[in-house]
Amino acid sequence: MALVVQKYGGSSVADAGCIKRVAQRIVATKKAGNDVVVVVSAMGDTTDELIDLAEQVSPLPPGRELDMLLTAGERISMALLAMAIANLGHEARSFTGSQAGVITDGSHGKARIIDVTPGRIRSALDTGSIAIVAGFQGVSQDSKDITTLGRGGSDTTAVALAAALDADVCEIYTDVDGIFTADPRIVPTSRRVPRISYEEMLEMAACGAKILHLRCVEYARRYGIPIHVRSSFSQKEGTWVVDTIEGTAMEQAIISGVAHDRSEAKITVVGVPDKVGEAAAIFGVLANTEVNIDMIVQNVSAASTGRTDISFTLPEADGQTAMAALNKVKEQVGFESMRYDDQIGKVSLIGAGMRSHPGVTAKFFGAIADAGVNIEMISTSEIRISVIVNQDDVDGAVAAAHAAFDLDSEQVEAVVYGGTGR
Ligand code: ASP
Ligand code: MG
């Protein structure tokens, strides 16, 4: 008998019909002799609609209240799913994140899990019940307030529970048949990746592949939880995210995929005096506002002025906060002005085989040039190359890179069932 944790995304529980279908799938897993813990997201677009509603009553809703509101979305789907399972003659019990023992820090909207104490889930399993847990939420250790883990955080709830319960596998159900070599919505000829390492998946998630929450992959790697990403709309085998794919019969692909991200913005700090401590001052200010910086580029200073420009990218959502914080220290740091650009996109090529294969960078840049796309910034890691381009050029650059590395499949194998990517 295995312990299986299954997570169903918003598109898999979008309406009553979907919930009944998912209930059947869960019951089938239970009947096959497994203990089953299910994590659910809010139905369809519920979370977006709740955020909209909040913004209609307040331009800047307090984090505590926004979390209280958003967690209601998952409460609805967990209770409905438990009812649908009961209707099939099986015992199911729903639990909020707090009841399931998901303990977090107090950072509303982006809380981190500190501990998971799933005593009530264990008891439910011991009595033969299926446990249904609300994703993306927890309770703050200090304030005892309800928190959320950030958009897409239900994946992380699922892996955290799988780790705490020592589950055999964590299945993440979505509306595509697994992880593809590029977003099938942009490249219809992208291929399903059968297995991918945590390391590569981390880079993919960090580079905008929204299929898995970044922290879910970090968590899975730390605790060695195998993740199976698959569609709730088909019975097909999806993608296994596992420790390492070396040692398997398969030869390691050089490139595992092309990811893209339209959610970042670029700030250029113009005319920064070229002297010791300037970068530390600028990024110190940003760190204090808890803004995460992604790429950074500093140019050589012009000999005539002794000044330089520093550009960096950050989540668009943090753009105004960062601009305001920097503006406050303009005199003190001594830079001249700032430019803000949210019409950018990031395109990244990811593959562990890059380490041992020369020429990957040249081929990637060549493909982007052939597509007539201008590169604004570049950054690399051992297994990734990313470029910043104009937002309108993202699709073209993704398709060009995908083709250049022979990732296109002969036939269209990617089916987008739900269409929302949840
Ligand atoms: N419902 C939340 C969201 O839309 C959490 C999740 O789906 O993972 O971001
Ligand atoms: Mg998701």
Coordinates of C-alpha atoms and ligand atoms in Angstrom, one line a residue:
M1 CA 0.0 0.0 0.0
A2 CA 1.4 3.4 -1.0
L3 CA 0.7 6.9 0.3
V4 CA -0.1 9.1 -2.6
V5 CA -0.5 12.9 -2.4
Q6 CA -2.4 14.4 -5.3
K7 CA -2.8 18.1 -6.1
Y8 CA -5.5 19.4 -8.4
G9 CA -5.1 22.8 -9.9
G10 CA -7.9 25.3 -10.5
S11 CA -8.7 24.2 -14.1
S12 CA -9.1 20.6 -12.8
V13 CA -11.8 21.7 -10.4
A14 CA -13.3 24.6 -12.4
D15 CA -17.0 23.6 -12.1
A16 CA -19.2 21.0 -10.6
G17 CA -18.7 18.6 -13.5
C18 CA -14.9 18.8 -13.1
I19 CA -15.1 18.3 -9.4
K20 CA -17.2 15.1 -9.9
R21 CA -14.7 13.8 -12.4
V22 CA -11.7 14.5 -10.1
A23 CA -13.6 12.8 -7.3
Q24 CA -13.9 9.6 -9.4
R25 CA -10.2 9.7 -10.1
I26 CA -9.4 10.1 -6.4
V27 CA -11.7 7.2 -5.5
A28 CA -10.1 5.0 -8.1
T29 CA -6.7 5.7 -6.5
K30 CA -8.1 4.8 -3.1
K31 CA -9.8 1.6 -4.4
A32 CA -6.4 0.6 -5.9
G33 CA -5.3 0.2 -2.3
N34 CA -3.6 3.5 -1.6
D35 CA -3.9 6.0 1.2
V36 CA -4.8 9.3 -0.5
V37 CA -4.2 12.9 0.5
V38 CA -5.5 15.5 -1.9
V39 CA -4.5 19.2 -2.1
V40 CA -6.8 21.5 -4.0
S41 CA -6.6 24.9 -5.6
A42 CA -9.5 27.4 -5.8
M43 CA -12.0 26.7 -8.6
G44 CA -11.0 28.2 -12.0
D45 CA -10.4 31.9 -11.8
T46 CA -11.7 32.3 -8.2
T47 CA -8.4 33.7 -6.8
D48 CA -8.2 36.4 -9.5
E49 CA -11.8 37.3 -9.0
L50 CA -11.3 37.7 -5.3
I51 CA -8.2 39.9 -5.8
D52 CA -10.3 42.0 -8.2
L53 CA -13.0 42.3 -5.6
A54 CA -10.5 43.4 -2.9
E55 CA -9.1 46.0 -5.2
Q56 CA -12.6 47.4 -5.8
V57 CA -13.0 48.2 -2.1
S58 CA -9.4 49.3 -1.4
P59 CA -6.5 50.1 -3.7
L60 CA -4.0 48.6 -1.2
P61 CA -5.8 45.9 0.8
P62 CA -4.1 45.0 4.1
G63 CA -2.1 41.7 3.7
R64 CA -3.8 40.0 6.6
E65 CA -7.3 40.6 5.2
L66 CA -6.3 39.8 1.6
D67 CA -5.0 36.4 2.8
M68 CA -8.2 35.8 4.8
L69 CA -10.2 36.5 1.6
L70 CA -8.1 34.5 -0.8
T71 CA -8.0 31.4 1.4
A72 CA -11.8 31.2 1.1
G73 CA -11.3 30.1 -2.5
E74 CA -9.6 26.9 -1.5
R75 CA -12.2 26.3 1.3
I76 CA -14.9 26.2 -1.3
S77 CA -13.2 23.6 -3.6
M78 CA -12.1 21.4 -0.7
A79 CA -15.6 21.1 0.8
L80 CA -17.2 20.5 -2.6
L81 CA -14.7 17.8 -3.4
A82 CA -15.2 16.1 -0.1
M83 CA -19.0 16.1 -0.8
A84 CA -18.5 14.7 -4.3
I85 CA -16.4 11.9 -2.9
A86 CA -19.0 11.2 -0.1
N87 CA -21.6 10.9 -2.9
L88 CA -19.5 8.1 -4.4
G89 CA -19.8 6.2 -1.2
H90 CA -16.4 7.0 0.2
E91 CA -15.4 8.8 3.3
A92 CA -13.6 12.1 2.8
R93 CA -12.7 14.9 5.2
S94 CA -11.6 18.4 4.3
F95 CA -9.1 20.5 6.2
T96 CA -7.9 24.1 6.0
G97 CA -4.2 24.6 5.8
S98 CA -4.2 25.5 9.5
Q99 CA -6.1 22.3 10.4
A100 CA -3.7 20.3 8.3
G101 CA -0.7 21.7 10.3
V102 CA 0.9 23.9 7.7
I103 CA 2.8 26.4 9.9
T104 CA 4.3 29.4 8.2
D105 CA 6.1 32.7 9.0
G106 CA 4.0 35.8 9.2
S107 CA 4.8 37.2 5.7
H108 CA 1.3 37.7 4.2
G109 CA 1.0 37.0 0.5
K110 CA 4.4 35.2 0.4
A111 CA 4.6 33.2 3.6
R112 CA 7.2 30.5 3.9
I113 CA 6.4 27.1 5.5
I114 CA 8.4 26.6 8.7
D115 CA 6.9 23.3 9.8
V116 CA 4.2 20.8 8.9
T117 CA 2.5 18.9 11.7
P118 CA -0.1 16.8 9.9
G119 CA -1.5 14.9 13.0
R120 CA -5.2 15.4 11.9
I121 CA -4.4 14.2 8.4
R122 CA -2.7 11.0 9.8
S123 CA -5.8 10.3 12.0
A124 CA -8.1 10.8 9.0
L125 CA -6.0 8.3 7.0
D126 CA -5.9 5.9 9.9
T127 CA -9.7 5.7 9.9
G128 CA -9.7 5.0 6.2
S129 CA -10.7 8.5 5.1
I130 CA -9.5 10.4 2.1
A131 CA -8.0 13.7 3.4
I132 CA -8.6 16.8 1.3
V133 CA -6.5 19.8 2.1
A134 CA -6.8 23.5 1.1
G135 CA -3.7 24.4 -0.9
F136 CA -1.7 27.6 -0.7
Q137 CA -2.5 28.5 2.9
G138 CA -1.2 28.1 6.4
V139 CA -1.2 29.7 9.8
S140 CA 1.5 32.1 11.1
Q141 CA 3.5 30.6 14.0
D142 CA 3.7 33.9 15.8
S143 CA 0.5 35.9 15.1
K144 CA -1.8 32.8 14.5
D145 CA -3.2 34.7 11.5
I146 CA -4.0 32.9 8.3
T147 CA -1.4 33.3 5.6
T148 CA -0.9 32.4 1.9
L149 CA 2.2 31.1 0.2
G150 CA 2.0 33.2 -3.0
R151 CA 0.3 32.6 -6.3
G152 CA 0.6 29.0 -7.4
G153 CA 1.5 28.0 -3.9
S154 CA -0.8 24.9 -3.8
D155 CA 2.0 22.9 -5.4
T156 CA 4.2 23.7 -2.5
T157 CA 1.5 22.7 0.0
A158 CA 1.3 19.3 -1.8
V159 CA 5.0 18.6 -1.7
A160 CA 5.3 19.9 1.9
L161 CA 2.6 17.5 3.0
A162 CA 4.2 14.7 1.0
A163 CA 7.5 15.3 2.8
A164 CA 5.9 15.5 6.2
L165 CA 3.8 12.3 5.6
D166 CA 6.7 10.5 4.0
A167 CA 4.5 9.9 0.9
D168 CA 5.7 7.7 -1.9
V169 CA 4.8 10.2 -4.7
C170 CA 3.4 13.6 -5.1
E171 CA 1.2 13.9 -8.2
I172 CA 0.5 17.4 -9.5
Y173 CA -2.6 17.4 -11.8
T174 CA -2.9 20.2 -14.3
D175 CA -4.4 20.9 -17.7
V176 CA -1.5 19.7 -19.9
D177 CA 0.1 16.3 -20.1
G178 CA 3.3 17.3 -18.2
I179 CA 6.2 19.5 -18.7
F180 CA 6.9 20.4 -22.3
T181 CA 10.1 21.7 -24.1
A182 CA 8.3 25.0 -24.4
D183 CA 4.8 26.4 -23.5
P184 CA 2.5 24.5 -25.9
R185 CA 0.4 27.6 -26.1
I186 CA 3.3 29.3 -27.9
V187 CA 5.0 26.3 -29.6
P188 CA 2.3 23.8 -30.5
T189 CA 5.1 21.4 -31.7
S190 CA 6.7 21.3 -28.3
R191 CA 7.4 17.8 -26.8
R192 CA 6.6 16.3 -23.5
V193 CA 9.7 15.8 -21.4
P194 CA 9.4 12.3 -19.8
R195 CA 11.9 12.9 -17.0
I196 CA 13.6 16.1 -15.7
S197 CA 16.1 16.7 -12.8
Y198 CA 15.2 18.9 -9.9
E199 CA 18.1 21.1 -10.9
E200 CA 16.7 21.7 -14.4
M201 CA 13.2 22.1 -13.2
L202 CA 14.3 24.7 -10.6
E203 CA 15.8 26.8 -13.5
M204 CA 12.6 26.3 -15.6
A205 CA 10.4 27.4 -12.7
A206 CA 12.7 30.4 -11.9
C207 CA 12.6 31.4 -15.5
G208 CA 8.8 31.6 -15.7
A209 CA 7.6 28.1 -16.5
K210 CA 4.5 28.4 -14.4
I211 CA 3.7 24.7 -14.4
L212 CA 5.3 24.2 -11.0
H213 CA 5.7 26.7 -8.1
L214 CA 9.4 27.4 -7.6
R215 CA 9.4 26.6 -3.9
C216 CA 7.6 23.3 -4.5
V217 CA 10.6 22.2 -6.6
E218 CA 13.1 23.4 -3.9
Y219 CA 11.1 21.5 -1.3
A220 CA 10.9 18.4 -3.4
R221 CA 14.7 18.4 -4.0
R222 CA 15.5 19.0 -0.4
Y223 CA 13.3 16.0 0.8
G224 CA 13.8 13.8 -2.3
I225 CA 10.1 13.7 -3.1
P226 CA 9.5 12.4 -6.7
I227 CA 6.9 14.7 -8.5
H228 CA 4.7 13.4 -11.3
V229 CA 3.2 16.3 -13.3
R230 CA 0.3 15.1 -15.4
S231 CA -3.1 16.0 -16.7
S232 CA -6.3 15.4 -14.8
F233 CA -8.1 15.4 -18.2
S234 CA -6.2 12.3 -19.6
Q235 CA -4.8 9.0 -18.3
K236 CA -1.4 9.6 -20.0
E237 CA 1.9 9.4 -18.2
G238 CA 3.2 12.9 -17.6
T239 CA 6.7 14.2 -16.5
W240 CA 8.7 12.8 -13.6
V241 CA 10.7 15.4 -11.7
V242 CA 13.4 13.4 -10.0
D243 CA 16.8 13.6 -8.4
T244 CA 19.0 12.8 -11.3
I245 CA 18.5 11.3 -14.7
E246 CA 22.0 10.1 -15.1
G247 CA 22.3 6.4 -14.8
T248 CA 19.1 5.8 -16.7
A249 CA 19.3 4.2 -20.1
M250 CA 18.3 7.4 -21.7
E251 CA 21.0 9.7 -23.0
Q252 CA 20.9 13.1 -21.4
A253 CA 19.4 15.6 -23.7
I254 CA 21.6 18.7 -24.1
I255 CA 18.7 21.1 -23.8
S256 CA 15.6 20.3 -21.8
G257 CA 13.5 23.3 -22.8
V258 CA 12.9 26.9 -23.5
A259 CA 11.1 29.0 -20.8
H260 CA 9.7 32.5 -20.9
D261 CA 8.5 35.1 -18.5
R262 CA 6.6 38.3 -19.2
S263 CA 6.1 39.2 -15.5
E264 CA 9.3 41.2 -15.0
A265 CA 10.2 44.8 -15.4
K266 CA 13.6 46.6 -15.9
I267 CA 14.9 49.5 -13.9
T268 CA 18.0 51.4 -15.1
V269 CA 19.7 53.7 -12.7
V270 CA 21.5 56.3 -14.8
G271 CA 24.7 58.1 -13.9
V272 CA 25.9 56.2 -10.9
P273 CA 29.2 57.6 -9.6
D274 CA 31.9 54.9 -10.3
K275 CA 33.2 54.4 -6.8
V276 CA 33.3 51.8 -4.1
G277 CA 30.1 50.9 -2.4
E278 CA 27.6 52.4 -4.9
A279 CA 26.1 49.0 -6.0
A280 CA 26.0 47.9 -2.3
A281 CA 24.0 51.1 -1.5
I282 CA 21.5 50.6 -4.3
F283 CA 20.9 46.9 -3.7
G284 CA 20.9 47.4 0.0
V285 CA 17.9 49.8 -0.3
L286 CA 16.1 47.2 -2.5
A287 CA 16.8 44.4 -0.1
N288 CA 15.3 46.4 2.7
T289 CA 12.0 46.7 0.8
E290 CA 12.1 42.9 0.3
V291 CA 12.2 43.2 -3.5
N292 CA 13.8 40.2 -5.2
I293 CA 16.3 41.2 -8.0
D294 CA 16.8 38.9 -11.0
M295 CA 19.4 40.0 -13.6
I296 CA 21.9 42.8 -13.1
V297 CA 24.0 44.5 -15.6
Q298 CA 26.6 47.3 -14.9
N299 CA 28.3 49.0 -17.8
V300 CA 31.9 50.2 -17.8
S301 CA 31.9 53.9 -16.9
A302 CA 32.5 56.5 -19.5
A303 CA 36.0 57.9 -18.9
S304 CA 34.8 61.5 -19.4
T305 CA 32.1 61.4 -16.7
G306 CA 33.3 58.7 -14.3
R307 CA 29.7 57.6 -14.1
T308 CA 28.0 54.4 -15.1
D309 CA 24.5 52.9 -15.6
I310 CA 23.2 49.9 -13.6
S311 CA 20.2 48.0 -15.0
F312 CA 18.4 45.2 -13.2
T313 CA 15.2 43.2 -13.6
L314 CA 12.6 42.5 -10.9
P315 CA 9.0 41.3 -10.7
E316 CA 6.8 43.9 -12.3
A317 CA 4.5 43.8 -9.2
D318 CA 7.4 45.2 -7.1
G319 CA 8.3 47.9 -9.7
Q320 CA 6.7 50.9 -8.1
T321 CA 7.9 49.9 -4.6
A322 CA 11.5 49.7 -5.9
M323 CA 11.3 53.0 -7.8
A324 CA 9.9 54.8 -4.7
A325 CA 12.6 53.4 -2.4
L326 CA 15.4 54.3 -4.8
N327 CA 14.0 57.8 -5.4
K328 CA 14.3 58.4 -1.6
V329 CA 18.1 57.8 -1.7
K330 CA 18.8 59.6 -5.0
E331 CA 20.7 62.5 -3.5
Q332 CA 22.5 60.3 -1.0
V333 CA 23.7 57.7 -3.6
G334 CA 24.3 60.5 -6.1
F335 CA 22.9 59.0 -9.3
E336 CA 21.3 61.2 -12.0
S337 CA 18.0 59.6 -12.9
M338 CA 16.0 56.3 -13.3
R339 CA 14.2 54.6 -16.2
Y340 CA 11.5 52.1 -15.9
D341 CA 10.5 49.6 -18.6
D342 CA 7.8 47.0 -18.1
Q343 CA 7.6 46.0 -21.8
I344 CA 10.2 43.4 -21.5
G345 CA 10.2 39.6 -21.5
K346 CA 12.8 37.0 -20.6
V347 CA 13.6 33.9 -22.7
S348 CA 15.7 31.2 -21.2
L349 CA 17.3 28.1 -22.6
I350 CA 17.8 25.3 -20.0
G351 CA 19.7 22.1 -20.1
A352 CA 22.2 20.2 -17.8
G353 CA 24.0 19.0 -21.0
M354 CA 25.2 22.6 -21.6
R355 CA 28.0 22.1 -19.1
S356 CA 29.7 19.7 -21.4
H357 CA 28.7 20.9 -24.8
P358 CA 30.4 23.9 -26.3
G359 CA 28.7 26.2 -28.8
V360 CA 25.2 26.3 -27.1
T361 CA 25.4 30.0 -26.4
A362 CA 26.5 30.9 -29.9
K363 CA 23.7 28.8 -31.4
F364 CA 21.1 30.4 -29.1
F365 CA 22.1 33.9 -29.8
G366 CA 22.3 33.1 -33.6
A367 CA 18.7 31.8 -33.5
I368 CA 17.5 34.9 -31.8
A369 CA 19.4 37.1 -34.2
D370 CA 17.9 35.2 -37.2
A371 CA 14.4 35.9 -35.8
G372 CA 15.3 39.6 -35.9
V373 CA 15.1 40.0 -32.2
N374 CA 17.3 42.5 -30.3
I375 CA 18.9 41.3 -27.0
E376 CA 18.8 43.9 -24.1
M377 CA 20.4 41.9 -21.3
I378 CA 22.1 38.5 -20.9
S379 CA 22.6 36.3 -17.9
T380 CA 23.8 32.7 -17.5
S381 CA 24.2 29.9 -15.0
E382 CA 26.0 26.6 -15.5
I383 CA 22.9 25.1 -17.1
R384 CA 20.9 28.2 -18.3
I385 CA 21.2 31.1 -20.7
S386 CA 18.6 33.9 -20.4
V387 CA 18.1 37.0 -22.5
I388 CA 15.8 40.0 -22.0
V389 CA 14.0 41.1 -25.1
N390 CA 11.1 43.4 -26.0
Q391 CA 7.8 41.8 -24.7
D392 CA 6.4 41.6 -28.3
D393 CA 9.4 39.5 -29.4
V394 CA 9.1 36.8 -26.7
D395 CA 7.0 34.4 -28.8
G396 CA 9.3 34.7 -31.8
A397 CA 12.4 34.2 -29.8
V398 CA 11.0 31.2 -28.0
A399 CA 10.0 29.5 -31.3
A400 CA 13.3 30.3 -32.9
A401 CA 15.4 28.8 -30.0
H402 CA 13.1 25.8 -29.8
A403 CA 13.6 25.1 -33.5
A404 CA 17.3 25.8 -33.5
F405 CA 17.9 23.1 -30.9
D406 CA 15.7 20.6 -32.8
L407 CA 13.1 20.4 -30.1
D408 CA 10.1 20.5 -32.4
S409 CA 8.2 17.2 -32.7
E410 CA 6.9 15.9 -36.0
Q411 CA 3.3 15.8 -34.9
V412 CA 1.5 18.0 -32.5
E413 CA 1.5 16.0 -29.3
A414 CA 0.7 18.7 -26.8
V415 CA -3.0 19.1 -25.9
V416 CA -4.0 22.0 -23.7
Y417 CA -7.2 20.7 -22.1
G418 CA -8.2 23.5 -19.7
G419 CA -6.4 26.4 -21.4
T420 CA -5.6 28.4 -18.2
G421 CA -2.4 26.5 -17.2
R422 CA -3.7 26.0 -13.7
Ligands
ASP1 N1 -5.4 29.5 -5.9 C1 -4.1 30.0 -5.8 C2 -3.7 30.8 -7.0 O1 -4.5 30.9 -8.0 C3 -3.1 29.0 -5.4 C4 -2.9 27.9 -6.5 O2 -3.7 27.7 -7.3 O3 -1.8 27.2 -6.4 O4 -2.6 31.3 -7.1
MG2 MG 0.1 26.1 -10.7

